[in-house]
PDB file of C-alpha atoms in Angstrom:
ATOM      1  CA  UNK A  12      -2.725 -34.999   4.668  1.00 83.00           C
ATOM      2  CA  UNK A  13       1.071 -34.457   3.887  1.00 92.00           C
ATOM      3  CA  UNK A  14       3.678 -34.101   6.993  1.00 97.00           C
ATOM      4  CA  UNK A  15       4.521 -30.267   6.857  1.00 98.00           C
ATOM      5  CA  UNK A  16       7.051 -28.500   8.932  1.00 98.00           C
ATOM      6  CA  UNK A  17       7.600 -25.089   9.000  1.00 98.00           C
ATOM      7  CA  UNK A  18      11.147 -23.728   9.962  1.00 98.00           C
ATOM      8  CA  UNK A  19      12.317 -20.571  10.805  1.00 98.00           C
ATOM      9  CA  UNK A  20      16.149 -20.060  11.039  1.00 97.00           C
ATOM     10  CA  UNK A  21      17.221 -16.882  13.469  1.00 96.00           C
ATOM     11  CA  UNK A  22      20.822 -15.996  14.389  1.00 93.00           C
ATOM     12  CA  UNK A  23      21.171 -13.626  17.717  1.00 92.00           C
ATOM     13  CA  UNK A  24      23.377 -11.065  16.435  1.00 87.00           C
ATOM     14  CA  UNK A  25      22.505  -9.126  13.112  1.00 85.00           C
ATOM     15  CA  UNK A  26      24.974  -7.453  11.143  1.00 80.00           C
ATOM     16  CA  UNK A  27      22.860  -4.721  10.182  1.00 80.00           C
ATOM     17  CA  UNK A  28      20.279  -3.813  12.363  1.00 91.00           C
ATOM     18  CA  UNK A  29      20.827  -4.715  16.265  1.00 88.00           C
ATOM     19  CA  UNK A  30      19.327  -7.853  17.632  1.00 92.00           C
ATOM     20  CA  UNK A  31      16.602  -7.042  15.008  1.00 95.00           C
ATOM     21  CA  UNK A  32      14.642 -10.461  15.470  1.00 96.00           C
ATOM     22  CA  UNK A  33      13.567 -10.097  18.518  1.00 97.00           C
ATOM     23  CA  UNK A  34      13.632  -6.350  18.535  1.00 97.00           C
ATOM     24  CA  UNK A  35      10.419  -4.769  19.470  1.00 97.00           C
ATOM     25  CA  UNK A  36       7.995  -4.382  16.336  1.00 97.00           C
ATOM     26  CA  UNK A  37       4.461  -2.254  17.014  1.00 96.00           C
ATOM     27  CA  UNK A  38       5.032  -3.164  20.355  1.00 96.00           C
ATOM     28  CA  UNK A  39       6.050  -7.137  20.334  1.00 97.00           C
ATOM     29  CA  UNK A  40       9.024  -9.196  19.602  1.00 98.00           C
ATOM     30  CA  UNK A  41       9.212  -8.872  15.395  1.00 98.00           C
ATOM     31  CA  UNK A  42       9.713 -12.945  15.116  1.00 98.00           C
ATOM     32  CA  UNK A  43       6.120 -13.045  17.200  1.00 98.00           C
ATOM     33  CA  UNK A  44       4.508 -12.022  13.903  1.00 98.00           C
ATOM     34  CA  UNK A  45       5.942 -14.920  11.629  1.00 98.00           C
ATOM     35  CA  UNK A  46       5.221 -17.290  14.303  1.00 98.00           C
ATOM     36  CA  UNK A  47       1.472 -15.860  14.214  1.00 98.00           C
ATOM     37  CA  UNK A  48       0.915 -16.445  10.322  1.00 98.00           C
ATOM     38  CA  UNK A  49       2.205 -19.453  10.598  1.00 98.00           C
ATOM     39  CA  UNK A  50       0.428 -21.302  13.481  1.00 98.00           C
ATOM     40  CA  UNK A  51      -2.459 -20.026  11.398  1.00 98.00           C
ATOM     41  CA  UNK A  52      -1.933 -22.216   8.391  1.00 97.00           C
ATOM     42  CA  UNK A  53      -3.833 -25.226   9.359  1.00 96.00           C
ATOM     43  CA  UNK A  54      -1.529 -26.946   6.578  1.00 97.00           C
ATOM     44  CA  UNK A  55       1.671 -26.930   9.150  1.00 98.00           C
ATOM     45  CA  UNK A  56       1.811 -29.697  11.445  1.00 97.00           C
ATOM     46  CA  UNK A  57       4.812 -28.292  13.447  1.00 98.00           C
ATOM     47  CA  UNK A  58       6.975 -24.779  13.664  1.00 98.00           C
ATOM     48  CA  UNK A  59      11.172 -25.240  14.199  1.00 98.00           C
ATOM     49  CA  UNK A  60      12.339 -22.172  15.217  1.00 98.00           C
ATOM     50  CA  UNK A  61      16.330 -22.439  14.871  1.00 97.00           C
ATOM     51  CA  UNK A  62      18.770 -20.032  17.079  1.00 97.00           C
ATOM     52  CA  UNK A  63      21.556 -19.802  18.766  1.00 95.00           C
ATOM     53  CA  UNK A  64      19.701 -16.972  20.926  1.00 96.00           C
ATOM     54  CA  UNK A  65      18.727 -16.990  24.764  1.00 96.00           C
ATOM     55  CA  UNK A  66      16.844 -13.911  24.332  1.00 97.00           C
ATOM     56  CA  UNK A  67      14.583 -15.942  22.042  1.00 98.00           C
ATOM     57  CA  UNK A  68      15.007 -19.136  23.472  1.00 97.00           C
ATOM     58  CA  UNK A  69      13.470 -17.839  26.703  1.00 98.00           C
ATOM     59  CA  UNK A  70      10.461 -15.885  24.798  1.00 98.00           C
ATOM     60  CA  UNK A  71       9.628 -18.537  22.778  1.00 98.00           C
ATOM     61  CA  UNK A  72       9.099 -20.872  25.681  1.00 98.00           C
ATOM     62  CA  UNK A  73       6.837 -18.504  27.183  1.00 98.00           C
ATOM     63  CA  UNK A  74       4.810 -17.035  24.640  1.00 98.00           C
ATOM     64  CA  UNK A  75       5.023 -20.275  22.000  1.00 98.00           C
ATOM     65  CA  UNK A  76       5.048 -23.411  24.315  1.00 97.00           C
ATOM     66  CA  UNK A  77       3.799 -25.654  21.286  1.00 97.00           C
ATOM     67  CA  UNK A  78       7.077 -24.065  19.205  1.00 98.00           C
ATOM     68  CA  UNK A  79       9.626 -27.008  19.058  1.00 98.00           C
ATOM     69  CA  UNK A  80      13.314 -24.923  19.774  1.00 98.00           C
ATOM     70  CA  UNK A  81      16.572 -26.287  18.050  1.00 96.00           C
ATOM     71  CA  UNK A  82      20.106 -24.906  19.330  1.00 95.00           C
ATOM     72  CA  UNK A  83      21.993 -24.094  16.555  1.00 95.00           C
ATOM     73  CA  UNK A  84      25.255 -26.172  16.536  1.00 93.00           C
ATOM     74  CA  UNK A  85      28.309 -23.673  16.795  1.00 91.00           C
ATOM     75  CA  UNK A  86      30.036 -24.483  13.207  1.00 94.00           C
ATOM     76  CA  UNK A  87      26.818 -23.015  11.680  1.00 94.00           C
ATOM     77  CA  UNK A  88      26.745 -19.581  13.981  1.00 90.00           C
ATOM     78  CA  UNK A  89      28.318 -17.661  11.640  1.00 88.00           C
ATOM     79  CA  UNK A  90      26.564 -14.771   9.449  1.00 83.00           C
ATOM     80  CA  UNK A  91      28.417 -15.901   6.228  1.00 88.00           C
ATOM     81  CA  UNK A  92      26.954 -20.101   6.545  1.00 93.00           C
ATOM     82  CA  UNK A  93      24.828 -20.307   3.841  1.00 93.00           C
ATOM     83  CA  UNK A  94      21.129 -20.984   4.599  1.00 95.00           C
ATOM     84  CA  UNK A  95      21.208 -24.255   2.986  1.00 95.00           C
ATOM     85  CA  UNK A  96      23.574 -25.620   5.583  1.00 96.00           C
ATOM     86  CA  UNK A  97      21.634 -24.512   8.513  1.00 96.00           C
ATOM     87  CA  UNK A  98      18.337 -25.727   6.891  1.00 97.00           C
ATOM     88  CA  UNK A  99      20.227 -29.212   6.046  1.00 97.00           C
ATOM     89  CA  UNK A 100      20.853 -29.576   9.585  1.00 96.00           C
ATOM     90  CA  UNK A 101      16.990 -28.755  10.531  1.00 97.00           C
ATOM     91  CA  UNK A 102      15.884 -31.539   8.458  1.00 97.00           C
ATOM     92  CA  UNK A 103      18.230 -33.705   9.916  1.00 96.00           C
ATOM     93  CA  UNK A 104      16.617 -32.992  13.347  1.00 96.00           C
ATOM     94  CA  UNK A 105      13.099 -32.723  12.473  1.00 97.00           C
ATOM     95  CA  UNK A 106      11.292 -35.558   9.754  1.00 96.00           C
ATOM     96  CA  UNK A 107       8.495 -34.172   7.211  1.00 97.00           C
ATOM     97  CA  UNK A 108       7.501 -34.580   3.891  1.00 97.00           C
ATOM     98  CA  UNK A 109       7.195 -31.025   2.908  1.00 98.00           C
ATOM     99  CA  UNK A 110       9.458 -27.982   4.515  1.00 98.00           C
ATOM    100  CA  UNK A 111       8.125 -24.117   4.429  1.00 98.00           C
ATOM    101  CA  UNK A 112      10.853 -21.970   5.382  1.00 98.00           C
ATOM    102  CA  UNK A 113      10.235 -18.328   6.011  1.00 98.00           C
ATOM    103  CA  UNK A 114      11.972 -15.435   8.131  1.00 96.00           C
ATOM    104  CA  UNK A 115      11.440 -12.899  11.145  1.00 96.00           C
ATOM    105  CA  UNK A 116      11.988 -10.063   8.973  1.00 96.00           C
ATOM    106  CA  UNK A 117       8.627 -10.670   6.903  1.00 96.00           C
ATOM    107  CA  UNK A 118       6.428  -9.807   9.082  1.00 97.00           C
ATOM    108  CA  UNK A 119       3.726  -8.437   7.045  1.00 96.00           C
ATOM    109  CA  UNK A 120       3.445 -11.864   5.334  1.00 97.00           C
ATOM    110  CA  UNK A 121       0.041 -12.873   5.926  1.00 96.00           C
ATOM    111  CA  UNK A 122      -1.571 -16.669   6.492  1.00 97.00           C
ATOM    112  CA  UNK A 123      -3.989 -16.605   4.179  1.00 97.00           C
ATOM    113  CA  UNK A 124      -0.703 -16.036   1.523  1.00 97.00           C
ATOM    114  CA  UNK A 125       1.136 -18.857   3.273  1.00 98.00           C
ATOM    115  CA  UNK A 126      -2.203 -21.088   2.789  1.00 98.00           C
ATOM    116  CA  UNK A 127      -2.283 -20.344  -0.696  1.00 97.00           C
ATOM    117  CA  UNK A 128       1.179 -21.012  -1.230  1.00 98.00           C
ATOM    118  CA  UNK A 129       1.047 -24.702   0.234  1.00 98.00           C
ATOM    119  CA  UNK A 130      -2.294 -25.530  -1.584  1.00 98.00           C
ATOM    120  CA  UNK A 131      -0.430 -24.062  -4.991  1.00 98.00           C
ATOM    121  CA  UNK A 132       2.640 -26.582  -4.456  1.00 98.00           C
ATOM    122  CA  UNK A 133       0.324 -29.354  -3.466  1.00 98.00           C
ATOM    123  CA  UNK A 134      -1.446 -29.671  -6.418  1.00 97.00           C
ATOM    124  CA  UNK A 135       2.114 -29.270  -8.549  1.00 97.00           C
ATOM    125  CA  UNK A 136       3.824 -31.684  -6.915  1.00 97.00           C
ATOM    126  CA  UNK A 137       5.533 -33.632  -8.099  1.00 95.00           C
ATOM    127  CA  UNK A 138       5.845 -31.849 -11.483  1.00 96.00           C
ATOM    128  CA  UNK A 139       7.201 -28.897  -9.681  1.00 97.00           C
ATOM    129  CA  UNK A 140       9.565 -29.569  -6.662  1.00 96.00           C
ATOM    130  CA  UNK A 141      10.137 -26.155  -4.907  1.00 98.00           C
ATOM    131  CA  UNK A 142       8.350 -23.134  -4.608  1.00 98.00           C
ATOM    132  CA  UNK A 143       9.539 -19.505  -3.693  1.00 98.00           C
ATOM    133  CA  UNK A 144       8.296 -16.297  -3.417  1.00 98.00           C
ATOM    134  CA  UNK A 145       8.740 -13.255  -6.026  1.00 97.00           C
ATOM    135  CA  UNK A 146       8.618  -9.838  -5.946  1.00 96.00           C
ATOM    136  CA  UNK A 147       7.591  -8.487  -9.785  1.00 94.00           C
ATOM    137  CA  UNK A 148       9.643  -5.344 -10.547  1.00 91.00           C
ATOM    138  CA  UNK A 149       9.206  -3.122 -13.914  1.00 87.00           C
ATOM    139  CA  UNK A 150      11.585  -0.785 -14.155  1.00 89.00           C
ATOM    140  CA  UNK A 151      15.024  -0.270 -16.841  1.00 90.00           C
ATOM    141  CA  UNK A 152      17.431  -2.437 -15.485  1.00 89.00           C
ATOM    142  CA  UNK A 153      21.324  -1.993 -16.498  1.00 91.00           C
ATOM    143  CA  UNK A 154      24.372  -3.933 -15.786  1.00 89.00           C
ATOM    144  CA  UNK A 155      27.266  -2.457 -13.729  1.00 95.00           C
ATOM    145  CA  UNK A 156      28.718  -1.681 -17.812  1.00 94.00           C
ATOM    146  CA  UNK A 157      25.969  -0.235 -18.509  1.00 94.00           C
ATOM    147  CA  UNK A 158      24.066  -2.931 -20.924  1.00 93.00           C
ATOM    148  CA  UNK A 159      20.198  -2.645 -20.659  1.00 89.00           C
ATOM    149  CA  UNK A 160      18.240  -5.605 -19.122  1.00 89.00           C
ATOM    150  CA  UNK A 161      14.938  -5.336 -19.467  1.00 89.00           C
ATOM    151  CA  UNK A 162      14.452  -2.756 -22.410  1.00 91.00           C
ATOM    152  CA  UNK A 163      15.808  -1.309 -25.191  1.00 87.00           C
ATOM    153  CA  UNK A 164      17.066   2.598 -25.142  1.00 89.00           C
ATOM    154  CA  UNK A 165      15.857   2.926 -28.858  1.00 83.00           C
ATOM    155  CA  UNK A 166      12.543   2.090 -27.541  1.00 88.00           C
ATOM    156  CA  UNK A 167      11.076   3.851 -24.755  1.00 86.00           C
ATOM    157  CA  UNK A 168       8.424   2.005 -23.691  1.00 87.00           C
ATOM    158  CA  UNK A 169       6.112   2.867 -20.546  1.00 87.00           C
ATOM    159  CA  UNK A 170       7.834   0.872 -17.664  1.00 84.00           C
ATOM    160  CA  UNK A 171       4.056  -0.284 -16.971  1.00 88.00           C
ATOM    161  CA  UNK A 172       4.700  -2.054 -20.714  1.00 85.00           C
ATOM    162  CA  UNK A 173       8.355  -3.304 -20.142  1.00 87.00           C
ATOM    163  CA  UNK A 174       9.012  -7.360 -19.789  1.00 87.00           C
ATOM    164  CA  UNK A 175       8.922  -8.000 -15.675  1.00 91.00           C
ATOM    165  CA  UNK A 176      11.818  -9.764 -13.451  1.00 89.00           C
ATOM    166  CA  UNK A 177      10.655 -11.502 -10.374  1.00 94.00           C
ATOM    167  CA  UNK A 178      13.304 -11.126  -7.289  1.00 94.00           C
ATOM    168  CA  UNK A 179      13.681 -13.472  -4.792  1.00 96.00           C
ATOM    169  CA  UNK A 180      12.046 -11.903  -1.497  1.00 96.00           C
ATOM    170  CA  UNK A 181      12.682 -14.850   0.984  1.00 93.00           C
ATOM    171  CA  UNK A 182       9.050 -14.598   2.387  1.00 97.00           C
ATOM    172  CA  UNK A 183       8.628 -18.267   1.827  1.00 98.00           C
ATOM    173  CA  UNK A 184      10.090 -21.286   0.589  1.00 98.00           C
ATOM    174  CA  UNK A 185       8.408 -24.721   0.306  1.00 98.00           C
ATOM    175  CA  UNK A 186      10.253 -28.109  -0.636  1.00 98.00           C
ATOM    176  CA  UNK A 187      10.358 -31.621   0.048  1.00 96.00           C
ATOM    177  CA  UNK A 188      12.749 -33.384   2.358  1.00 95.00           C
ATOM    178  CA  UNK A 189      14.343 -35.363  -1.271  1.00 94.00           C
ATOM    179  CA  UNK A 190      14.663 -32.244  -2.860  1.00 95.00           C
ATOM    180  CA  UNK A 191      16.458 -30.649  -0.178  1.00 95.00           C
ATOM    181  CA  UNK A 192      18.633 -33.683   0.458  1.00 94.00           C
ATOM    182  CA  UNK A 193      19.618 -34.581  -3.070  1.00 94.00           C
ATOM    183  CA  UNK A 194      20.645 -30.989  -4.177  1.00 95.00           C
ATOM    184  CA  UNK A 195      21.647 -29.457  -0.883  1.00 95.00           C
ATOM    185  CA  UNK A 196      19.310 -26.640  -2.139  1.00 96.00           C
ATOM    186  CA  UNK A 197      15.750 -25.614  -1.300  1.00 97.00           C
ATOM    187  CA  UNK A 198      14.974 -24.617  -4.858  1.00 97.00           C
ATOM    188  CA  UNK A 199      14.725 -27.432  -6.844  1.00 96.00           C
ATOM    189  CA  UNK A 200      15.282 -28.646 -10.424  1.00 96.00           C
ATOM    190  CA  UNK A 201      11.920 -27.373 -11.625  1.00 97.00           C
ATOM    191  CA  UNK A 202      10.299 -24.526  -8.930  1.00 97.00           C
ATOM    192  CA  UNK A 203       7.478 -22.606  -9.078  1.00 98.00           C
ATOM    193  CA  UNK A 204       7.858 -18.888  -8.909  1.00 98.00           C
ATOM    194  CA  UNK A 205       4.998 -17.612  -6.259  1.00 98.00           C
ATOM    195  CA  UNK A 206       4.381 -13.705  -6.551  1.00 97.00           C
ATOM    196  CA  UNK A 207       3.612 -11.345  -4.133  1.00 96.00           C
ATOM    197  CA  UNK A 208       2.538  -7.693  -3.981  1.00 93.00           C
ATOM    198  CA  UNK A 209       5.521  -5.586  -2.925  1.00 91.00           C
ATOM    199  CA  UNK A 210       4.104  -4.345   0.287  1.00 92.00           C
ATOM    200  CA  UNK A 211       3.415  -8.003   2.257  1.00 95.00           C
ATOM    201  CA  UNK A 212       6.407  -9.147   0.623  1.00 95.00           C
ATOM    202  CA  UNK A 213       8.337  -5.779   2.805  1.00 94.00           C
ATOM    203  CA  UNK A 214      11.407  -7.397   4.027  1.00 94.00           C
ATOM    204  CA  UNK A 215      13.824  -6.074   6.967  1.00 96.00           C
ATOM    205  CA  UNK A 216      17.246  -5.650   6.273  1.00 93.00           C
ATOM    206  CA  UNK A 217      18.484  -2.308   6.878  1.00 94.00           C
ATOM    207  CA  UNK A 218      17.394   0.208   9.706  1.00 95.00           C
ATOM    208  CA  UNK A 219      15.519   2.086   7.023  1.00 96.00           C
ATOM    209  CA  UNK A 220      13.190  -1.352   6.564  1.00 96.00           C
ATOM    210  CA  UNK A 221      12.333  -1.623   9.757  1.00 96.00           C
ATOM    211  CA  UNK A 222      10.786   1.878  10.163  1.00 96.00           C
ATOM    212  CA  UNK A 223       9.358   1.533   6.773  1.00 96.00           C
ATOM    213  CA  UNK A 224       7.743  -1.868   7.722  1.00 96.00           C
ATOM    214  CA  UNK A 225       6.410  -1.127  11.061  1.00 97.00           C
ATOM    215  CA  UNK A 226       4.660   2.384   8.960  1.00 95.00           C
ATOM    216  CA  UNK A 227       3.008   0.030   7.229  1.00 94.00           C
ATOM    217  CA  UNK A 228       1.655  -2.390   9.498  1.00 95.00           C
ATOM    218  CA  UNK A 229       0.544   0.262  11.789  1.00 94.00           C
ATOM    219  CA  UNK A 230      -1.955   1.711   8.988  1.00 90.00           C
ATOM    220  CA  UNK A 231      -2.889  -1.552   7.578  1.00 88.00           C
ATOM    221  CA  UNK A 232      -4.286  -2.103  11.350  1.00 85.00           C
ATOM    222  CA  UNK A 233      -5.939   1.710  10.948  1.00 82.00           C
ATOM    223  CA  UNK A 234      -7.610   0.847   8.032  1.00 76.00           C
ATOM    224  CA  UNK A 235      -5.500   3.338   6.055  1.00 68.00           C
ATOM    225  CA  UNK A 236      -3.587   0.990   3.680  1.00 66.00           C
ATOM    226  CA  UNK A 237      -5.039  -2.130   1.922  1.00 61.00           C
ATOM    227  CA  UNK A 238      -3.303  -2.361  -1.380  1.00 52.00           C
ATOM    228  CA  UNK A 239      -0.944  -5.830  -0.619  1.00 53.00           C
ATOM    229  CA  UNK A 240      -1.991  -6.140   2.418  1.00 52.00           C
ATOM    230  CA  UNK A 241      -5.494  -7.487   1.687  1.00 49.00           C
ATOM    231  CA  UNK A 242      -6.614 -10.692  -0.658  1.00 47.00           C
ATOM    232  CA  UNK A 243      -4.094  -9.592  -3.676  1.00 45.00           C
ATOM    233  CA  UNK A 244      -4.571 -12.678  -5.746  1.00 49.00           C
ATOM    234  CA  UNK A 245      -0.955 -14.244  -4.581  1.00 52.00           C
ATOM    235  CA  UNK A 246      -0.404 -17.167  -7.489  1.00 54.00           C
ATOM    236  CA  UNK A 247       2.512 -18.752  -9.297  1.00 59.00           C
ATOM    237  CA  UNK A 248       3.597 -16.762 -12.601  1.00 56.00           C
ATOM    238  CA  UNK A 249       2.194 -15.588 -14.887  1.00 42.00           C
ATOM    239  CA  UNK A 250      -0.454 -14.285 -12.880  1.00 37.00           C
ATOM    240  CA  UNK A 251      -3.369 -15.925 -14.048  1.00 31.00           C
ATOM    241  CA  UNK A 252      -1.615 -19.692 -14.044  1.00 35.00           C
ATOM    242  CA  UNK A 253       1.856 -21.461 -13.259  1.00 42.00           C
ATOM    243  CA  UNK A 254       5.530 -20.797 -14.858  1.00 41.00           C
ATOM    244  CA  UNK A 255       8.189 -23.449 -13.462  1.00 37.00           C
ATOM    245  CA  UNK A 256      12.189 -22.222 -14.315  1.00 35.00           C
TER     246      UNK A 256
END
């Protein structure tokens, strides 16, 4: 069984939305709900939470006692260190084979997705060395000139029919302790693009998200929404098999 580590990097001050990770969500802390998918992967061996936070420091010790804490060192406080430093110096701290890195702001992300996401990379690696998660979008994309992207203006095809891009959603990342040491990068040389539906893949960023999120997660517990939020057939691109870039 490989050595996997989970790692979840959260500053205390947002730019954007107000102490949003551990702001109440549905009525808990919104990191509990990462923490919760998670610890119910039996893949991950350990979670690293990483903050410079007292707030969730002091939570985490009570609610997550088997959650290993890691202060964030004061050069990498600020909001504009990229995430590769910070998740540089978690490896440093913590030894594994494999990393899956994920956020507070996901917190419709579910575990059976996170499952399927490990047991996807396992059986590509080493031919693939990385994994992140997509969001497919088909819709006419321009440039800030005004080029088309995606489609051609002579042509109008049905959007359903257009070519798809995949953004990057930062529910989950998954490399290897080389990969991320040689390049400095969690996505490797050759990743594997890992889709999922639009609505588990909601992520918080703006006050807007957070209303829109917690909507959601309140009527996928009423039984009133299931599309994305129930066994969507999560896989590596194209749908029905793998796609490295």
């Amino acid at each position: 069984m490989p050595d996997i580590v989970a790692l979840i990097p959260m500053r205390h001050k947002s730019e954007r939305i107000s102490g949003k990770n551990y702001r109440l969500f549905a009525g808990k802390p919104l990191y509990h709900y990462i923490i919760d998918s998670l610890s119910a992967c039996s893949f991950i061996r350990e979670i690293v939470v990483d903050t410079d936070s007292h707030i969730i420091r002091e939570d985490a010790q009570k609610n997550f006692p088997d959650v290993r804490l890691i202060e964030r060192p004061s050069h990498l406080k600020a909001g504009t260190v990229p995430m590769n430093n910070v998740l540089l110096h978690d490896i440093s701290c913590v030894k594994a084979d494999f990393y899956i890195q994920s956020h507070s702001t996901n917190p419709l992300l579910r575990p059976e997705t996170i499952t399927r996401a490990v047991r996807l990379f396992l059986e590509k690696y080493p031919g693939n060395d990385s994994l992140f998660s997509v969001t497919r979008l088909q819709s006419r994309f321009w440039t800030g000139s005004g080029e088309p992207i995606n489609h051609n203006p002579e042509k109008l095809l049905r959007t359903q029919d257009l070519p798809a891009l995949y953004e990057e959603n930062s529910c989950l990342y998954i490399f290897s302790h080389k990969t991320m040491e040689n390049r400095r990068n969690r996505i490797g040389e050759s990743p594997i693009l890992f889709e999922i539906d639009r609505l588990e893949a909601c992520d918080i960023d703006e006050e807007i998200d957070f209303h829109i999120a917690e909507f959601l997660y309140n009527k996928s517990k009423e039984g009133k929404l299931s599309h994305g939020l129930e066994d969507s057939g999560n896989s590596a691109l194209p749908a029905a098999g793998d796609r490295s870039v």
